Coordinates of C-alpha atoms in Angstrom, one line a residue:
Chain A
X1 CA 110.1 117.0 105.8
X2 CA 111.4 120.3 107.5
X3 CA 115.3 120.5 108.4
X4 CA 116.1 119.6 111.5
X5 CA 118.2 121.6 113.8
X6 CA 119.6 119.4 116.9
X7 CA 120.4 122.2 119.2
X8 CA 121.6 124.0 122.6
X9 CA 121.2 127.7 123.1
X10 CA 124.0 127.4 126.0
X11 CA 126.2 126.4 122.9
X12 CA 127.7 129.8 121.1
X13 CA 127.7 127.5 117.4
X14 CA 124.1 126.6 118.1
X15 CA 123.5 129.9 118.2
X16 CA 124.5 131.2 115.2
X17 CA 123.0 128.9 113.7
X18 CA 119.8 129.0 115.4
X19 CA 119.7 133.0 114.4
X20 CA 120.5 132.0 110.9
X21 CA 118.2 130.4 110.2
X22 CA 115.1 132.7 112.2
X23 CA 116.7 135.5 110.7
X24 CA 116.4 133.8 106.5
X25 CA 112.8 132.6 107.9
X26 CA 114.5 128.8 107.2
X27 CA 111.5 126.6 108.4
X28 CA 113.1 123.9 111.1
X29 CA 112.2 121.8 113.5
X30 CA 114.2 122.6 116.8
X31 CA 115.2 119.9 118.3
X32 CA 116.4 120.5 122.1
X33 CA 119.3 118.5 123.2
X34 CA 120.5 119.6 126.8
X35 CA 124.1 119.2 126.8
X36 CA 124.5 119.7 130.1
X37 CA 122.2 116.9 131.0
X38 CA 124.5 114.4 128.4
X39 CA 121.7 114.1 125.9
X40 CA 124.4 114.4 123.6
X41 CA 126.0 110.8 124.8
X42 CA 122.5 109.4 123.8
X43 CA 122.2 106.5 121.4
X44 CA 119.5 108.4 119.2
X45 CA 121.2 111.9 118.7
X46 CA 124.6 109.5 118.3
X47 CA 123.0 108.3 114.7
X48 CA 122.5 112.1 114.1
X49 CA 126.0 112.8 115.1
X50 CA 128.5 110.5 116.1
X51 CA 131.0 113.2 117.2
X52 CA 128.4 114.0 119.7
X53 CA 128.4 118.0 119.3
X54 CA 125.4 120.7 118.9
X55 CA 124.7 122.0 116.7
X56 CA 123.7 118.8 114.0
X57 CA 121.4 119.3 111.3
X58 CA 119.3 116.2 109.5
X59 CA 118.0 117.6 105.9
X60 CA 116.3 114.4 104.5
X61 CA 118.8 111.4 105.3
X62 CA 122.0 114.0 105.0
X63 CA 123.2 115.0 108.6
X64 CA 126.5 117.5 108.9
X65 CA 127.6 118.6 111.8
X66 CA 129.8 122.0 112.6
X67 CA 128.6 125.0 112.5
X68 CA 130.9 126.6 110.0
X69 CA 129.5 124.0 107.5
X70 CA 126.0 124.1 108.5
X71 CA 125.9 127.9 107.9
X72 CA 127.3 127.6 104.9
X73 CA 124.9 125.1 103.7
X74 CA 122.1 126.7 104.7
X75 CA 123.5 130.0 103.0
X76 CA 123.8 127.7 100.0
X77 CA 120.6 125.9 99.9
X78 CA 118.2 128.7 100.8
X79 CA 120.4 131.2 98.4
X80 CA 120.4 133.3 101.5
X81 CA 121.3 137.4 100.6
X82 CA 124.7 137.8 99.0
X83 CA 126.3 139.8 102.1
X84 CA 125.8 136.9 104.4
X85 CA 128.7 134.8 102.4
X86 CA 129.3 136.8 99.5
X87 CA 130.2 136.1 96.3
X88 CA 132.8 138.3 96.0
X89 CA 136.2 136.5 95.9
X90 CA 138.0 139.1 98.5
X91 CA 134.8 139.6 100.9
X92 CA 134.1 135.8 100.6
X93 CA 137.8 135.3 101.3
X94 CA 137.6 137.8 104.7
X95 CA 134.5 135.8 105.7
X96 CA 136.6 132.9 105.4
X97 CA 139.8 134.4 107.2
X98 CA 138.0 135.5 109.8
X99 CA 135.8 131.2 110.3
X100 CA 139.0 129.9 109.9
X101 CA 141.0 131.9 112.6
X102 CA 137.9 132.1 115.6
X103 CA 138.0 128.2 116.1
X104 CA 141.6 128.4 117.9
X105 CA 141.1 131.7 119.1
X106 CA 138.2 133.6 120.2
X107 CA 135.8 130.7 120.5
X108 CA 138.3 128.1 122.8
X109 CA 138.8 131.5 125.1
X110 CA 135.7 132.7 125.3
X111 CA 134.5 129.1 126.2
X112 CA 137.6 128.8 128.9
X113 CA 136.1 131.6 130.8
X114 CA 132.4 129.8 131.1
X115 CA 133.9 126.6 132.4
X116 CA 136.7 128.5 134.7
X117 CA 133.9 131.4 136.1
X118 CA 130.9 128.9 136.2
X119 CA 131.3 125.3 135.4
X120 CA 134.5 124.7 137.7
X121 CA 133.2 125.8 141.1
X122 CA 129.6 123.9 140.5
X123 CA 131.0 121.1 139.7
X124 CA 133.9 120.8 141.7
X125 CA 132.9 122.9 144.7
X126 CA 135.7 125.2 144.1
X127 CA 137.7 128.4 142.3
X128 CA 139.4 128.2 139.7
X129 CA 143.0 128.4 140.6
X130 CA 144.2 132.3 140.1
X131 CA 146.7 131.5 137.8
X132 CA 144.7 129.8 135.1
X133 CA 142.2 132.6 135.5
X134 CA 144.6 135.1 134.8
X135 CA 146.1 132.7 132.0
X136 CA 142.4 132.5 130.1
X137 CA 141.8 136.3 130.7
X138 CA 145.2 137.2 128.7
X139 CA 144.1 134.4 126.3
X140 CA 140.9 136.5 125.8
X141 CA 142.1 139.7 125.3
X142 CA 144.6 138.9 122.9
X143 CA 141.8 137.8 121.0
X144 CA 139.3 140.6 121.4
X145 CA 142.5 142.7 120.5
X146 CA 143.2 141.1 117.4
X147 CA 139.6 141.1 116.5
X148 CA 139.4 144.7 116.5
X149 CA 143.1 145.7 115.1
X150 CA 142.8 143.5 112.0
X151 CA 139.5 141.6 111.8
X152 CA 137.2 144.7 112.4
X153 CA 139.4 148.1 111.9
X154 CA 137.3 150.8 110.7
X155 CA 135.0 148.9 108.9
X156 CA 131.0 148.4 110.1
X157 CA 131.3 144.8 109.8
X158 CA 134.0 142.5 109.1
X159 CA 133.9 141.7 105.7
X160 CA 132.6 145.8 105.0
X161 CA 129.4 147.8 104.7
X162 CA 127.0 144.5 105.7
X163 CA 126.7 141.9 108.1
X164 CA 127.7 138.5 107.2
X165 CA 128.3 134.8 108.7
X166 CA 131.4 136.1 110.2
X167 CA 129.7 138.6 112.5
X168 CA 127.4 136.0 113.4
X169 CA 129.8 133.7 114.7
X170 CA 131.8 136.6 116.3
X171 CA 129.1 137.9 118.2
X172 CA 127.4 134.5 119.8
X173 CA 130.9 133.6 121.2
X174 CA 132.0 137.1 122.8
X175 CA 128.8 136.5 124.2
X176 CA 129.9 133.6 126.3
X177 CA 132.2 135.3 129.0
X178 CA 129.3 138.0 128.8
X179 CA 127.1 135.7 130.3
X180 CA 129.4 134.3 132.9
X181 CA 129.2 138.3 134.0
X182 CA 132.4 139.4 132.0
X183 CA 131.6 142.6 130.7
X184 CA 134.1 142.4 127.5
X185 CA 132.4 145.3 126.4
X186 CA 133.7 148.0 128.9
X187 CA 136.6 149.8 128.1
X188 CA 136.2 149.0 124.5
X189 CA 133.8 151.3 122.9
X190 CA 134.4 150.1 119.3
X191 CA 133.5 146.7 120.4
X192 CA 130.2 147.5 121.6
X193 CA 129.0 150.0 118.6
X194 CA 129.9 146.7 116.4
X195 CA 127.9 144.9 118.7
X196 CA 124.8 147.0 118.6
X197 CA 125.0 147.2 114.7
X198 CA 125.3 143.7 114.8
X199 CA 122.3 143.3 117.3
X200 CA 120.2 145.5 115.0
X201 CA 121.1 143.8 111.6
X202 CA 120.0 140.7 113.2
X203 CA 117.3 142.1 115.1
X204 CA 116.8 142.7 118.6
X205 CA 114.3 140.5 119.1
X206 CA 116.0 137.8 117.4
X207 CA 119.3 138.3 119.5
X208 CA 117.9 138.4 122.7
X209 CA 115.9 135.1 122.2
X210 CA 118.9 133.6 121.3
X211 CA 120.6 134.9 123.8
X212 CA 118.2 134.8 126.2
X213 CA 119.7 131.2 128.2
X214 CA 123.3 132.0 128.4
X215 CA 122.7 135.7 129.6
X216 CA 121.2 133.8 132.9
X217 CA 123.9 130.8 133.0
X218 CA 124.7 131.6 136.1
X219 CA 121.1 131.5 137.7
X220 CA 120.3 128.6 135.5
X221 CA 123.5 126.4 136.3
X222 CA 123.1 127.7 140.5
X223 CA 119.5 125.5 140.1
X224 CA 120.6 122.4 137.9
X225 CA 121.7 119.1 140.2
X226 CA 125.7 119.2 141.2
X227 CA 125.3 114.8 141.0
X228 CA 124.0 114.8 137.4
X229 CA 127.1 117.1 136.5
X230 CA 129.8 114.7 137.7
X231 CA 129.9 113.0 134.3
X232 CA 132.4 116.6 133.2
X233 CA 134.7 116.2 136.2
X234 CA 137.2 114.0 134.5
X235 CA 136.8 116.4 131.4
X236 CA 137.1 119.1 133.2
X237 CA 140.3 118.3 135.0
X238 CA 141.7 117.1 132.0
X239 CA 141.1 120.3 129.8
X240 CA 141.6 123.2 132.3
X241 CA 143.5 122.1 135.2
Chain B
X1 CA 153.2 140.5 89.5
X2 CA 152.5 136.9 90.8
X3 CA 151.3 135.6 93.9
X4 CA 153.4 136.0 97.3
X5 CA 153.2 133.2 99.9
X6 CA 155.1 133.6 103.3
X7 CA 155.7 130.1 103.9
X8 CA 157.7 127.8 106.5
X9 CA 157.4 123.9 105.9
X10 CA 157.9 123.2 109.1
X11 CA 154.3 124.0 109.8
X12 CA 151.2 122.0 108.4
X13 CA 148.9 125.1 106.7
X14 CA 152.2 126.0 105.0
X15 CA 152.7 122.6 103.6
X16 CA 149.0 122.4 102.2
X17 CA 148.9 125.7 100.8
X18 CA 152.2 125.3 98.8
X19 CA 150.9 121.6 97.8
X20 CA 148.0 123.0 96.0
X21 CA 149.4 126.0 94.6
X22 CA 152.1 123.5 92.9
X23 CA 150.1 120.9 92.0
X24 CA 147.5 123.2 90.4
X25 CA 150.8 125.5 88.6
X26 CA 149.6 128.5 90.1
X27 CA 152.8 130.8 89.7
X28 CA 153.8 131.7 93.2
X29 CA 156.7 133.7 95.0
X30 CA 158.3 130.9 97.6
X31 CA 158.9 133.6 100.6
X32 CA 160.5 131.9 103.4
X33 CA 159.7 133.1 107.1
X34 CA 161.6 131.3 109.4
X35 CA 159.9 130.1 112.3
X36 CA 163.1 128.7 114.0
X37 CA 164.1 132.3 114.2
X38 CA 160.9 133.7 115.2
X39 CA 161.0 135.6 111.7
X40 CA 157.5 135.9 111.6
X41 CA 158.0 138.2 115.4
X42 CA 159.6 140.5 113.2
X43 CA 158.7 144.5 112.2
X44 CA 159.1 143.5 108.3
X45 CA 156.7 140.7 108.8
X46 CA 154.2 142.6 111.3
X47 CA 153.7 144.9 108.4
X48 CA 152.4 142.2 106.5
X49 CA 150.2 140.2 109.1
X50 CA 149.4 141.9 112.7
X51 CA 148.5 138.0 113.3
X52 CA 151.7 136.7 113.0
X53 CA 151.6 133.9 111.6
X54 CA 151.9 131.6 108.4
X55 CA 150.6 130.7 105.8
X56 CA 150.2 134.2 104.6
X57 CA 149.3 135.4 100.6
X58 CA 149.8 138.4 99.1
X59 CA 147.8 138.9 95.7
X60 CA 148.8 142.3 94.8
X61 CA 147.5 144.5 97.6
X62 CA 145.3 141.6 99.0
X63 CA 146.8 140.3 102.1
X64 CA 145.2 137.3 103.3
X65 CA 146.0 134.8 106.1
X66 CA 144.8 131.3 107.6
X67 CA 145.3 128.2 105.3
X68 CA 141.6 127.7 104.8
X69 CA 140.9 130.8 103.5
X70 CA 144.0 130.7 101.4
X71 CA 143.1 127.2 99.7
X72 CA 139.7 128.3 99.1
X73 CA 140.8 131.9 97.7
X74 CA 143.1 129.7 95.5
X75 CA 140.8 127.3 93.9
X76 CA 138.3 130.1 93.2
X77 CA 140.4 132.2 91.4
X78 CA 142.4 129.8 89.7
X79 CA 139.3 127.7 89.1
X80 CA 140.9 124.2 89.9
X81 CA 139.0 121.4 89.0
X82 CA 135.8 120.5 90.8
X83 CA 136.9 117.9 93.0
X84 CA 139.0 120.1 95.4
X85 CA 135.9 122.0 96.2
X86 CA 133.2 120.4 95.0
X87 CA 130.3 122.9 93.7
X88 CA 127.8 120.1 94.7
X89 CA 125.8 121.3 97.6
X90 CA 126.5 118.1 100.1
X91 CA 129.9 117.3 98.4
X92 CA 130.7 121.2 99.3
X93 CA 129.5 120.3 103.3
X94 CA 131.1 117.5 103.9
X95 CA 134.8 119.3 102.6
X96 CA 133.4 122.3 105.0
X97 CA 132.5 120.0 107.5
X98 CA 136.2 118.0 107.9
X99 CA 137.8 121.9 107.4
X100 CA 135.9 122.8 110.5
X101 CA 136.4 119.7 113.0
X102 CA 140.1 120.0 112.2
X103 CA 141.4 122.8 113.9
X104 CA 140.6 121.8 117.2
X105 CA 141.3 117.9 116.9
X106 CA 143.7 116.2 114.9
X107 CA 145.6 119.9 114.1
X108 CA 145.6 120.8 117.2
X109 CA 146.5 117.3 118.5
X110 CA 149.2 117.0 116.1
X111 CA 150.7 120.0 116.8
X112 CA 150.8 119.4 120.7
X113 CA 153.0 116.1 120.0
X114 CA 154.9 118.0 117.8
X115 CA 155.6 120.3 120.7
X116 CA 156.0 118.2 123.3
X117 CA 158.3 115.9 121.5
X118 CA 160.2 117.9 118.9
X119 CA 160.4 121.2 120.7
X120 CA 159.9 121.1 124.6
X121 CA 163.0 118.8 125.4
X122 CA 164.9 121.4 123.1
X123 CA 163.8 124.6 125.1
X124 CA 163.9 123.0 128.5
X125 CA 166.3 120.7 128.0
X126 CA 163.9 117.9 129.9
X127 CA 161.1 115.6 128.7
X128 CA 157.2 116.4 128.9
X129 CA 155.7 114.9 131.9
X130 CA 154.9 110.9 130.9
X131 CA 151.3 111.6 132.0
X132 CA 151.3 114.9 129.7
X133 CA 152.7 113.1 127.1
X134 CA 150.2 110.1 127.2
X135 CA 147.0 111.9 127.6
X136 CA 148.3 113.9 124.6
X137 CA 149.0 110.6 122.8
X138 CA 145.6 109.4 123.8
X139 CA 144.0 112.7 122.2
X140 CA 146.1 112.4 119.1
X141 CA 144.6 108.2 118.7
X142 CA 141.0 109.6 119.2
X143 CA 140.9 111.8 116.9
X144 CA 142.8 109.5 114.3
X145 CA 140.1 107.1 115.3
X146 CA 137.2 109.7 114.4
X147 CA 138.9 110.3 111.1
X148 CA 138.3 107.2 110.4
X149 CA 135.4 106.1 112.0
X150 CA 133.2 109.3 110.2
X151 CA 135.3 111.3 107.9
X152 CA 136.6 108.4 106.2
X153 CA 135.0 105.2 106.6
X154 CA 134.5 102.8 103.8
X155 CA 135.4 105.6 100.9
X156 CA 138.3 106.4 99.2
X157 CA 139.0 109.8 99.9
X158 CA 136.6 111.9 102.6
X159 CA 134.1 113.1 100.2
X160 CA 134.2 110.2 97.9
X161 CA 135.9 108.9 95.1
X162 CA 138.5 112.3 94.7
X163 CA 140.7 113.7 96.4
X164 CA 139.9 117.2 97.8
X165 CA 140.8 120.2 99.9
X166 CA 140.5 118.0 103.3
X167 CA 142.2 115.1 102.1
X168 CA 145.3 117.4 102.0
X169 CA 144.4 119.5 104.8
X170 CA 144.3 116.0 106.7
X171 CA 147.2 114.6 105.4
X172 CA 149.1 117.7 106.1
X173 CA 148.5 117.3 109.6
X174 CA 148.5 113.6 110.2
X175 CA 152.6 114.1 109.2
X176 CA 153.6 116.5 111.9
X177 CA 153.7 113.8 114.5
X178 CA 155.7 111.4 111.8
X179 CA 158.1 114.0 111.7
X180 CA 159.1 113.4 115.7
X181 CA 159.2 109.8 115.3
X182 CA 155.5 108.2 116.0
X183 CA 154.4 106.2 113.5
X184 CA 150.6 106.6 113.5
X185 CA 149.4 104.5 110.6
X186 CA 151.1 101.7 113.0
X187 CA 147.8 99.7 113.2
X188 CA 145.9 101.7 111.0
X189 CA 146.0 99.9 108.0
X190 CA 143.1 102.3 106.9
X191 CA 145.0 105.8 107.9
X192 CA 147.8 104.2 105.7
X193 CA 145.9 102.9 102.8
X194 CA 144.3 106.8 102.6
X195 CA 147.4 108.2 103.1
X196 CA 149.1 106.9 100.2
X197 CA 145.8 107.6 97.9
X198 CA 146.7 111.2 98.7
X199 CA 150.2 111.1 98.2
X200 CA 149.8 109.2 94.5
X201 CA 147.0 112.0 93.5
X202 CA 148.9 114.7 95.1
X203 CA 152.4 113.4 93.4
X204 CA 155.2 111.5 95.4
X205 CA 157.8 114.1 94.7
X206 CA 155.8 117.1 95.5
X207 CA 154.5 115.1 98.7
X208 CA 158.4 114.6 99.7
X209 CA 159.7 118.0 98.5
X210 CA 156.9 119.8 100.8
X211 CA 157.5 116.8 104.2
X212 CA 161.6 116.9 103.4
X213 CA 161.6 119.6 106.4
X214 CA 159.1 117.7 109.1
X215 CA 160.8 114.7 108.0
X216 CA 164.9 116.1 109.2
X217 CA 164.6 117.6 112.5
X218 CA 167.9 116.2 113.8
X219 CA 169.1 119.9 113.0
X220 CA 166.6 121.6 115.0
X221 CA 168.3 121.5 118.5
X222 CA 171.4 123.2 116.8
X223 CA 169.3 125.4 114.9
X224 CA 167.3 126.9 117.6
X225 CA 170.2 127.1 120.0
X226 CA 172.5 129.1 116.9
X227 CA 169.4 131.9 116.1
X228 CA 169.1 132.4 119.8
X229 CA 166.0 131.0 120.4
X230 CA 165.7 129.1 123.4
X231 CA 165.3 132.3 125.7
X232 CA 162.2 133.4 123.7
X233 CA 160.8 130.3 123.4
X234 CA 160.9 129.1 127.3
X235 CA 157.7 131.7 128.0
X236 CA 155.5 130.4 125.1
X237 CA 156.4 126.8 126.3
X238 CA 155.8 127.6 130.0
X239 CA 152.2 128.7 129.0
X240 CA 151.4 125.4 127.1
X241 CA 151.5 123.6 130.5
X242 CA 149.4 126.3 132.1

């Protein structure tokens, strides 16, 4: 039985894992679950994961949520090509560093921006307060600063000469205010050559499929039903306002 | 020349990272930052870590920050026994798998009541908001519930039957609110029960010697207030709330 991968592209961690596993021809089954539509409240995908998050992966009866770990046993299992997590104590420990330190800071302000720029005015009919904006917007470019003074520096890649899981996961969540029409790449021209070496050691192709949902969130979440959407209000309200 | 690690126990990674390095006698240099006087702001300490913050290691020219990576670094290179970080392929996951969940839910619940109770009245000199305070409360009991609920449920330690790098990551964490006076393994018989598993494997007194700061805050008003804090702290408090 193939691996299953429980995901939504709209999700930066499903993505990354999603190109992981295209990229090291992994055979899957892609499982969609819309999280915008709740699916991930369901009683089925609950058994899968009962912390109710994409992406989840079922391998046989194991299931393991979080990307981070996901990637990492994929990279395990499939013995994947060194630079991807290398074996190397120091690169391995960069790749590390670098997991580690996203989850409280580029990934919660990239996502900030999606639900302040899109999610807030569909759902509740209006702006984001200035102030918050302007909050988020510091709170990203601290990170995209940071990223580039110590995570990137002169180097290619992160960990050195070659791609690995920590460009991966850097790339899909900068690409979240990028879809909500942020262009984080403007103004920061070291930023974007990473990003197009990225893109190619992927492959364009690949990245763009991937890449392909979130780059038209706005059109896609102007369409969807305000009603079915009311279920994030409280969420909303708690987390961002 | 031995290991450097720029540590304050006032904060969680710190506590983890020196845990493991003592328990598994890796020879280390104690460098104390001091977060109460916003040592780790400094020019020295910016030469060491643009991030500024701790736990930080220095192996030789090798600088390395975030806890995770440090532990990990550590029980490669020192090759501690198995169970920390179990070469076993789903064991290895499910370590991965707690490491990952944590940052943004118990450590960064934790933290928040740490703030709001230990700090905030400090730098303000009023109370958090009740409703603040509860809906951080309320976070801080779901994810304890989660812990137990998935991470833990009927086993001994998260992966099993031995202890291993999230067990003390966890347990690290769990103690921050302790320190300001909430007693979470108040019905939890299972939180407790856990907790003292890791306490016995990671040794009583090393358990104490590393908590003995979280555990004596009465000093920190006066502390804060004598290294001139309170004036740089009110801006990094006033964003919390924004």
């Amino acid at each position: 039985m193939a691996l299953e991968l429980y995901l939504d592209l709209f999700s930066q961690p499903c993505r990354s894992v999603f190109i992981f596993a295209k990229k090291n021809n992994i055979p899957f089954e892609f499982k969609k679950i819309s999280l915008l539509e709740g699916e991930q409240y369901g009683e089925d995908f609950g058994k899968i994961n009962m912390l109710r998050k994409a992406p989840a992966i079922r391998d046989g009866d194991f299931t393991l949520a979080e990307s981070i770990a996901i990637l990492q046993y994929m990279a395990q299992k499939f013995s994947t090509p060194d630079h991807w997590y290398p074996a190397d104590l120091q690169k391995r420990a960069r790749v590390n560093e670098y997991l580690a330190w996203q989850h409280s800071a580029m990934r919660p302000h990239g996502s900030k921006m999606f639900w302040l720029k899109l999610m807030i005015p569909k759902v509740l009919g209006k702006e984001a307060p200035k102030e918050k904006m302007d909050g988020a917007m510091e709170d990203l470019e601290a990170s995209l600063n940071t990223f580039l003074e110590k995570f990137l520096q002169d180097r290619p890649f992160i960990a050195g000469e070659n791609i690995s899981l920590a460009d991966l996961v850097a790339i899909v969540e900068i690409m979240q205010p990028v879809g909500v029409g942020m262009d984080v790449f403007s103004g920061r021209p070291k930023l974007a050559a990473w990003r197009d070496r990225v893109r190619t050691a992927i492959g364009e192709e690949l990245f763009d499929e991937a890449h392909q949902g979130i780059i038209r969130a706005p059109e896609l979440v102007k369409s969807m039903d305000a009603s079915k959407l009311e279920v994030f209000k409280a969420w909303i309200v708690k987390r961002f306002l | 020349m031995p290991l450097e690690l720029f540590l304050d126990l006032h904060s969680q990674p710190c506590r983890s990272v020196f845990m493991f390095a003592k328990k598994n006698n890796i020879q280390f240099e104690f460098k104390k930052i001091d977060l109460t006087a916003g040592q780790q702001y400094g020019e020295e300490f910016g030469k060491i870590s643009v991030v500024k913050k701790v736990p930080v290691m220095r192996d030789g020219d090798f600088v390395l920050t975030e806890s995770i990576a440090i532990l990990k670094y550590l029980a490669e290179k020192f090759r501690t026994a198995d169970h920390w970080y179990p070469a076993d392929l789903q064991k290895r996951a499910l370590v991965n798998e707690y490491l990952s969940w944590q940052h943004s839910a118990i450590r960064a619940h934790g933290s928040k009541i740490f703030w709001f109770r230990a700090m905030v009245p400090i730098i303000t000199g009023a109370e958090v908001p009740k409703e603040k305070m509860d809906s951080a409360m309320e976070d801080l009991s779901a994810s304890l519930q989660l812990f137990e609920d998935k991470f833990l449920q009927d086993r001994s330690f998260i992966v099993g039957d031995q202890i291993s790098l999230a067990d003390l990551v966890a347990l690290v964490e769990v103690m921050q609110p302790v320190g300001t006076g909430v007693d979470v393994f108040k019905d939890r018989p299972k939180l407790r029960a856990w907790s003292d598993r890791v306490k016995e494997e990671m040794g009583v007194a090393l358990f104490d010697e590393a908590h003995n700061t979280i555990m004596n805050l009465h000093s920190l008003p006066q502390t804060i207030q004598d290294k001139g804090m309170l004036e740089f702290l009110k801006p990094k408090i006033q964003k919390m709330f924004n």
